[in-house]
Amino acid sequence: MDISAGIQASLAGRYASALFELAAEAGNVSAVEGDLEKLSAALAESSDLAAVTTNPQISRGQQADAVGAVAKVLGLSDLTAKFLGVLADNRRLSQLPSMIRAFRTIAAAQRGEVTAEVASAHPLSAEQLETLRQKLTQREGRTVKVSSTVDPDLLGGLVVTIGSKRIDGSIRTRLNTLAQAMKG
């Protein structure tokens, strides 16, 4: 499997790579990916869960118990639950969001996909997102998955980031460019 050196070099990337390889051996990469999506949503929604994973005053055992209970409530697979237990034992739960992002990147690369992060001034409709996805897939020559966020500071237009490439079509950038040109 070809994984970029940047992902492998990071702590989160090494854990994500190990989890991916175990999931691939067991043939349940998509199940683990779904588990991590649930876990990511739970971390975003629950400040208590986020605090449990990042608070150094909580013991390893307490963290392991907490994430074990969360795994049961969310209905996570055994592999994902064991992974969380290992993270708790090694005091690495604070790195969980980075590990989830790294796992997504590895899984997408394995499927030949790339993720485009799209920032817009206003929420985009499902139809607009689909049109954008199709155009980006055509441009990139591989399947593109679109992740959309709203940034009112853009004023209008879009900023699309695919890997290290950025396409900035925002009104904010155009106004800044115009202001720089007028200064001479």
mmCIF file of N, CA and C in Angstrom, residues 43-117:
data_model
loop_
_atom_site.group_PDB
_atom_site.id
_atom_site.type_symbol
_atom_site.label_atom_id
_atom_site.label_comp_id
_atom_site.label_asym_id
_atom_site.label_seq_id
_atom_site.Cartn_x
_atom_site.Cartn_y
_atom_site.Cartn_z
ATOM 1 N N LEU A 43 -17.496 13.290 19.081
ATOM 2 C CA LEU A 43 -16.511 14.219 19.643
ATOM 3 C C LEU A 43 -16.913 15.665 19.370
ATOM 4 N N ALA A 44 -17.469 15.920 18.194
ATOM 5 C CA ALA A 44 -17.891 17.277 17.832
ATOM 6 C C ALA A 44 -19.111 17.717 18.636
ATOM 7 N N GLU A 45 -20.015 16.766 18.914
ATOM 8 C CA GLU A 45 -21.261 17.095 19.601
ATOM 9 C C GLU A 45 -21.118 17.152 21.114
ATOM 10 N N SER A 46 -20.220 16.360 21.684
ATOM 11 C CA SER A 46 -20.128 16.251 23.134
ATOM 12 C C SER A 46 -18.840 16.860 23.664
ATOM 13 N N SER A 47 -18.973 17.981 24.352
ATOM 14 C CA SER A 47 -17.784 18.596 24.945
ATOM 15 C C SER A 47 -17.249 17.731 26.084
ATOM 16 N N ASP A 48 -18.139 16.972 26.735
ATOM 17 C CA ASP A 48 -17.697 16.070 27.807
ATOM 18 C C ASP A 48 -16.801 14.965 27.258
ATOM 19 N N LEU A 49 -17.190 14.373 26.131
ATOM 20 C CA LEU A 49 -16.376 13.325 25.520
ATOM 21 C C LEU A 49 -15.032 13.895 25.074
ATOM 22 N N ALA A 50 -15.060 15.063 24.461
ATOM 23 C CA ALA A 50 -13.811 15.703 24.032
ATOM 24 C C ALA A 50 -12.914 15.971 25.243
ATOM 25 N N ALA A 51 -13.516 16.385 26.361
ATOM 26 C CA ALA A 51 -12.734 16.654 27.568
ATOM 27 C C ALA A 51 -12.116 15.375 28.128
ATOM 28 N N VAL A 52 -12.853 14.276 28.092
ATOM 29 C CA VAL A 52 -12.329 13.005 28.586
ATOM 30 C C VAL A 52 -11.113 12.576 27.773
ATOM 31 N N THR A 53 -11.139 12.824 26.476
ATOM 32 C CA THR A 53 -10.038 12.380 25.620
ATOM 33 C C THR A 53 -8.810 13.283 25.717
ATOM 34 N N THR A 54 -8.977 14.507 26.215
ATOM 35 C CA THR A 54 -7.848 15.442 26.232
ATOM 36 C C THR A 54 -7.364 15.823 27.624
ATOM 37 N N ASN A 55 -8.102 15.501 28.659
ATOM 38 C CA ASN A 55 -7.737 15.907 30.009
ATOM 39 C C ASN A 55 -6.658 14.986 30.589
ATOM 40 N N PRO A 56 -5.463 15.523 30.875
ATOM 41 C CA PRO A 56 -4.387 14.683 31.411
ATOM 42 C C PRO A 56 -4.607 14.254 32.862
ATOM 43 N N GLN A 57 -5.560 14.871 33.541
ATOM 44 C CA GLN A 57 -5.823 14.507 34.933
ATOM 45 C C GLN A 57 -6.674 13.244 35.057
ATOM 46 N N ILE A 58 -7.282 12.824 33.975
ATOM 47 C CA ILE A 58 -8.077 11.596 33.979
ATOM 48 C C ILE A 58 -7.134 10.424 33.736
ATOM 49 N N SER A 59 -7.219 9.429 34.595
ATOM 50 C CA SER A 59 -6.296 8.296 34.502
ATOM 51 C C SER A 59 -6.536 7.473 33.242
ATOM 52 N N ARG A 60 -5.545 6.655 32.902
ATOM 53 C CA ARG A 60 -5.660 5.781 31.730
ATOM 54 C C ARG A 60 -6.846 4.846 31.870
ATOM 55 N N GLY A 61 -7.007 4.301 33.060
ATOM 56 C CA GLY A 61 -8.122 3.377 33.301
ATOM 57 C C GLY A 61 -9.471 4.043 33.135
ATOM 58 N N GLN A 62 -9.591 5.257 33.661
ATOM 59 C CA GLN A 62 -10.853 5.988 33.525
ATOM 60 C C GLN A 62 -11.122 6.330 32.066
ATOM 61 N N GLN A 63 -10.083 6.719 31.342
ATOM 62 C CA GLN A 63 -10.264 7.010 29.921
ATOM 63 C C GLN A 63 -10.675 5.748 29.161
ATOM 64 N N ALA A 64 -10.031 4.635 29.480
ATOM 65 C CA ALA A 64 -10.365 3.369 28.813
ATOM 66 C C ALA A 64 -11.809 2.978 29.093
ATOM 67 N N ASP A 65 -12.245 3.132 30.351
ATOM 68 C CA ASP A 65 -13.633 2.817 30.700
ATOM 69 C C ASP A 65 -14.611 3.725 29.946
ATOM 70 N N ALA A 66 -14.271 5.013 29.891
ATOM 71 C CA ALA A 66 -15.148 5.981 29.232
ATOM 72 C C ALA A 66 -15.281 5.683 27.738
ATOM 73 N N VAL A 67 -14.154 5.464 27.059
ATOM 74 C CA VAL A 67 -14.242 5.210 25.618
ATOM 75 C C VAL A 67 -14.842 3.832 25.343
ATOM 76 N N GLY A 68 -14.663 2.892 26.271
ATOM 77 C CA GLY A 68 -15.310 1.584 26.128
ATOM 78 C C GLY A 68 -16.827 1.720 26.186
ATOM 79 N N ALA A 69 -17.311 2.561 27.113
ATOM 80 C CA ALA A 69 -18.744 2.803 27.224
ATOM 81 C C ALA A 69 -19.270 3.528 25.984
ATOM 82 N N VAL A 70 -18.512 4.488 25.493
ATOM 83 C CA VAL A 70 -18.905 5.220 24.280
ATOM 84 C C VAL A 70 -18.975 4.253 23.090
ATOM 85 N N ALA A 71 -18.009 3.348 23.009
ATOM 86 C CA ALA A 71 -17.993 2.376 21.912
ATOM 87 C C ALA A 71 -19.243 1.507 21.936
ATOM 88 N N LYS A 72 -19.679 1.128 23.129
ATOM 89 C CA LYS A 72 -20.892 0.305 23.239
ATOM 90 C C LYS A 72 -22.121 1.113 22.831
ATOM 91 N N VAL A 73 -22.212 2.346 23.303
ATOM 92 C CA VAL A 73 -23.369 3.189 22.999
ATOM 93 C C VAL A 73 -23.455 3.464 21.493
ATOM 94 N N LEU A 74 -22.307 3.721 20.866
ATOM 95 C CA LEU A 74 -22.295 4.022 19.433
ATOM 96 C C LEU A 74 -22.366 2.767 18.571
ATOM 97 N N GLY A 75 -22.220 1.599 19.185
ATOM 98 C CA GLY A 75 -22.266 0.342 18.438
ATOM 99 C C GLY A 75 -21.051 0.150 17.543
ATOM 100 N N LEU A 76 -19.873 0.509 18.050
ATOM 101 C CA LEU A 76 -18.648 0.399 17.268
ATOM 102 C C LEU A 76 -18.180 -1.048 17.190
ATOM 103 N N SER A 77 -17.470 -1.377 16.126
ATOM 104 C CA SER A 77 -16.954 -2.733 15.947
ATOM 105 C C SER A 77 -15.902 -3.050 17.004
ATOM 106 N N ASP A 78 -15.623 -4.344 17.180
ATOM 107 C CA ASP A 78 -14.634 -4.765 18.167
ATOM 108 C C ASP A 78 -13.265 -4.163 17.870
ATOM 109 N N LEU A 79 -12.887 -4.143 16.602
ATOM 110 C CA LEU A 79 -11.575 -3.604 16.228
ATOM 111 C C LEU A 79 -11.452 -2.136 16.627
ATOM 112 N N THR A 80 -12.471 -1.360 16.355
ATOM 113 C CA THR A 80 -12.438 0.065 16.701
ATOM 114 C C THR A 80 -12.429 0.244 18.218
ATOM 115 N N ALA A 81 -13.205 -0.551 18.933
ATOM 116 C CA ALA A 81 -13.238 -0.469 20.393
ATOM 117 C C ALA A 81 -11.867 -0.818 20.984
ATOM 118 N N LYS A 82 -11.237 -1.860 20.450
ATOM 119 C CA LYS A 82 -9.898 -2.237 20.933
ATOM 120 C C LYS A 82 -8.886 -1.145 20.619
ATOM 121 N N PHE A 83 -9.019 -0.541 19.441
ATOM 122 C CA PHE A 83 -8.142 0.559 19.055
ATOM 123 C C PHE A 83 -8.259 1.706 20.054
ATOM 124 N N LEU A 84 -9.477 2.053 20.432
ATOM 125 C CA LEU A 84 -9.686 3.116 21.417
ATOM 126 C C LEU A 84 -9.062 2.749 22.758
ATOM 127 N N GLY A 85 -9.160 1.473 23.124
ATOM 128 C CA GLY A 85 -8.546 1.007 24.368
ATOM 129 C C GLY A 85 -7.032 1.155 24.334
ATOM 130 N N VAL A 86 -6.425 0.826 23.206
ATOM 131 C CA VAL A 86 -4.972 0.986 23.050
ATOM 132 C C VAL A 86 -4.588 2.458 23.153
ATOM 133 N N LEU A 87 -5.379 3.319 22.523
ATOM 134 C CA LEU A 87 -5.106 4.754 22.609
ATOM 135 C C LEU A 87 -5.178 5.240 24.050
ATOM 136 N N ALA A 88 -6.165 4.760 24.791
ATOM 137 C CA ALA A 88 -6.298 5.150 26.194
ATOM 138 C C ALA A 88 -5.099 4.647 27.004
ATOM 139 N N ASP A 89 -4.712 3.392 26.777
ATOM 140 C CA ASP A 89 -3.570 2.821 27.505
ATOM 141 C C ASP A 89 -2.276 3.563 27.210
ATOM 142 N N ASN A 90 -2.131 4.057 25.990
ATOM 143 C CA ASN A 90 -0.906 4.752 25.589
ATOM 144 C C ASN A 90 -0.995 6.272 25.746
ATOM 145 N N ARG A 91 -2.085 6.755 26.339
ATOM 146 C CA ARG A 91 -2.322 8.187 26.536
ATOM 147 C C ARG A 91 -2.285 8.951 25.212
ATOM 148 N N ARG A 92 -2.938 8.413 24.190
ATOM 149 C CA ARG A 92 -2.952 9.022 22.861
ATOM 150 C C ARG A 92 -4.349 9.439 22.413
ATOM 151 N N LEU A 93 -5.325 9.411 23.310
ATOM 152 C CA LEU A 93 -6.691 9.779 22.922
ATOM 153 C C LEU A 93 -6.788 11.231 22.456
ATOM 154 N N SER A 94 -5.890 12.077 22.935
ATOM 155 C CA SER A 94 -5.938 13.486 22.520
ATOM 156 C C SER A 94 -5.639 13.636 21.033
ATOM 157 N N GLN A 95 -4.994 12.635 20.435
ATOM 158 C CA GLN A 95 -4.653 12.660 19.017
ATOM 159 C C GLN A 95 -5.742 12.046 18.134
ATOM 160 N N LEU A 96 -6.850 11.628 18.739
ATOM 161 C CA LEU A 96 -7.902 10.923 18.002
ATOM 162 C C LEU A 96 -8.424 11.682 16.781
ATOM 163 N N PRO A 97 -8.732 12.981 16.860
ATOM 164 C CA PRO A 97 -9.204 13.672 15.652
ATOM 165 C C PRO A 97 -8.188 13.623 14.500
ATOM 166 N N SER A 98 -6.914 13.760 14.808
ATOM 167 C CA SER A 98 -5.873 13.669 13.770
ATOM 168 C C SER A 98 -5.798 12.267 13.195
ATOM 169 N N MET A 99 -5.981 11.269 14.043
ATOM 170 C CA MET A 99 -5.949 9.880 13.578
ATOM 171 C C MET A 99 -7.132 9.587 12.662
ATOM 172 N N ILE A 100 -8.285 10.135 12.997
ATOM 173 C CA ILE A 100 -9.472 9.938 12.167
ATOM 174 C C ILE A 100 -9.251 10.565 10.788
ATOM 175 N N ARG A 101 -8.695 11.782 10.751
ATOM 176 C CA ARG A 101 -8.411 12.434 9.465
ATOM 177 C C ARG A 101 -7.398 11.628 8.656
ATOM 178 N N ALA A 102 -6.362 11.131 9.327
ATOM 179 C CA ALA A 102 -5.341 10.339 8.630
ATOM 180 C C ALA A 102 -5.942 9.043 8.090
ATOM 181 N N PHE A 103 -6.810 8.396 8.874
ATOM 182 C CA PHE A 103 -7.444 7.154 8.418
ATOM 183 C C PHE A 103 -8.298 7.435 7.183
ATOM 184 N N ARG A 104 -9.062 8.530 7.208
ATOM 185 C CA ARG A 104 -9.895 8.899 6.046
ATOM 186 C C ARG A 104 -9.019 9.085 4.804
ATOM 187 N N THR A 105 -7.896 9.755 4.981
ATOM 188 C CA THR A 105 -6.994 10.009 3.862
ATOM 189 C C THR A 105 -6.442 8.708 3.303
ATOM 190 N N ILE A 106 -6.031 7.808 4.180
ATOM 191 C CA ILE A 106 -5.480 6.523 3.756
ATOM 192 C C ILE A 106 -6.543 5.704 3.024
ATOM 193 N N ALA A 107 -7.739 5.637 3.609
ATOM 194 C CA ALA A 107 -8.824 4.859 2.997
ATOM 195 C C ALA A 107 -9.213 5.439 1.638
ATOM 196 N N ALA A 108 -9.281 6.760 1.553
ATOM 197 C CA ALA A 108 -9.637 7.398 0.280
ATOM 198 C C ALA A 108 -8.566 7.141 -0.772
ATOM 199 N N ALA A 109 -7.308 7.217 -0.379
ATOM 200 C CA ALA A 109 -6.209 6.960 -1.320
ATOM 201 C C ALA A 109 -6.260 5.521 -1.816
ATOM 202 N N GLN A 110 -6.593 4.611 -0.941
ATOM 203 C CA GLN A 110 -6.686 3.204 -1.321
ATOM 204 C C GLN A 110 -7.805 2.986 -2.347
ATOM 205 N N ARG A 111 -8.884 3.748 -2.215
ATOM 206 C CA ARG A 111 -10.005 3.636 -3.155
ATOM 207 C C ARG A 111 -9.799 4.485 -4.404
ATOM 208 N N GLY A 112 -8.706 5.248 -4.450
ATOM 209 C CA GLY A 112 -8.458 6.118 -5.599
ATOM 210 C C GLY A 112 -9.260 7.397 -5.538
ATOM 211 N N GLU A 113 -9.655 7.794 -4.344
ATOM 212 C CA GLU A 113 -10.442 9.017 -4.163
ATOM 213 C C GLU A 113 -9.553 10.130 -3.618
ATOM 214 N N VAL A 114 -10.030 11.330 -3.792
ATOM 215 C CA VAL A 114 -9.392 12.490 -3.189
ATOM 216 C C VAL A 114 -10.516 13.348 -2.602
ATOM 217 N N THR A 115 -10.227 14.037 -1.497
ATOM 218 C CA THR A 115 -11.238 14.869 -0.863
ATOM 219 C C THR A 115 -10.967 16.335 -1.181
ATOM 220 N N ALA A 116 -12.008 17.009 -1.602
ATOM 221 C CA ALA A 116 -11.936 18.447 -1.856
ATOM 222 C C ALA A 116 -12.670 19.150 -0.728
ATOM 223 N N GLU A 117 -11.958 20.046 -0.047
ATOM 224 C CA GLU A 117 -12.590 20.832 1.007
ATOM 225 C C GLU A 117 -13.022 22.149 0.386
#
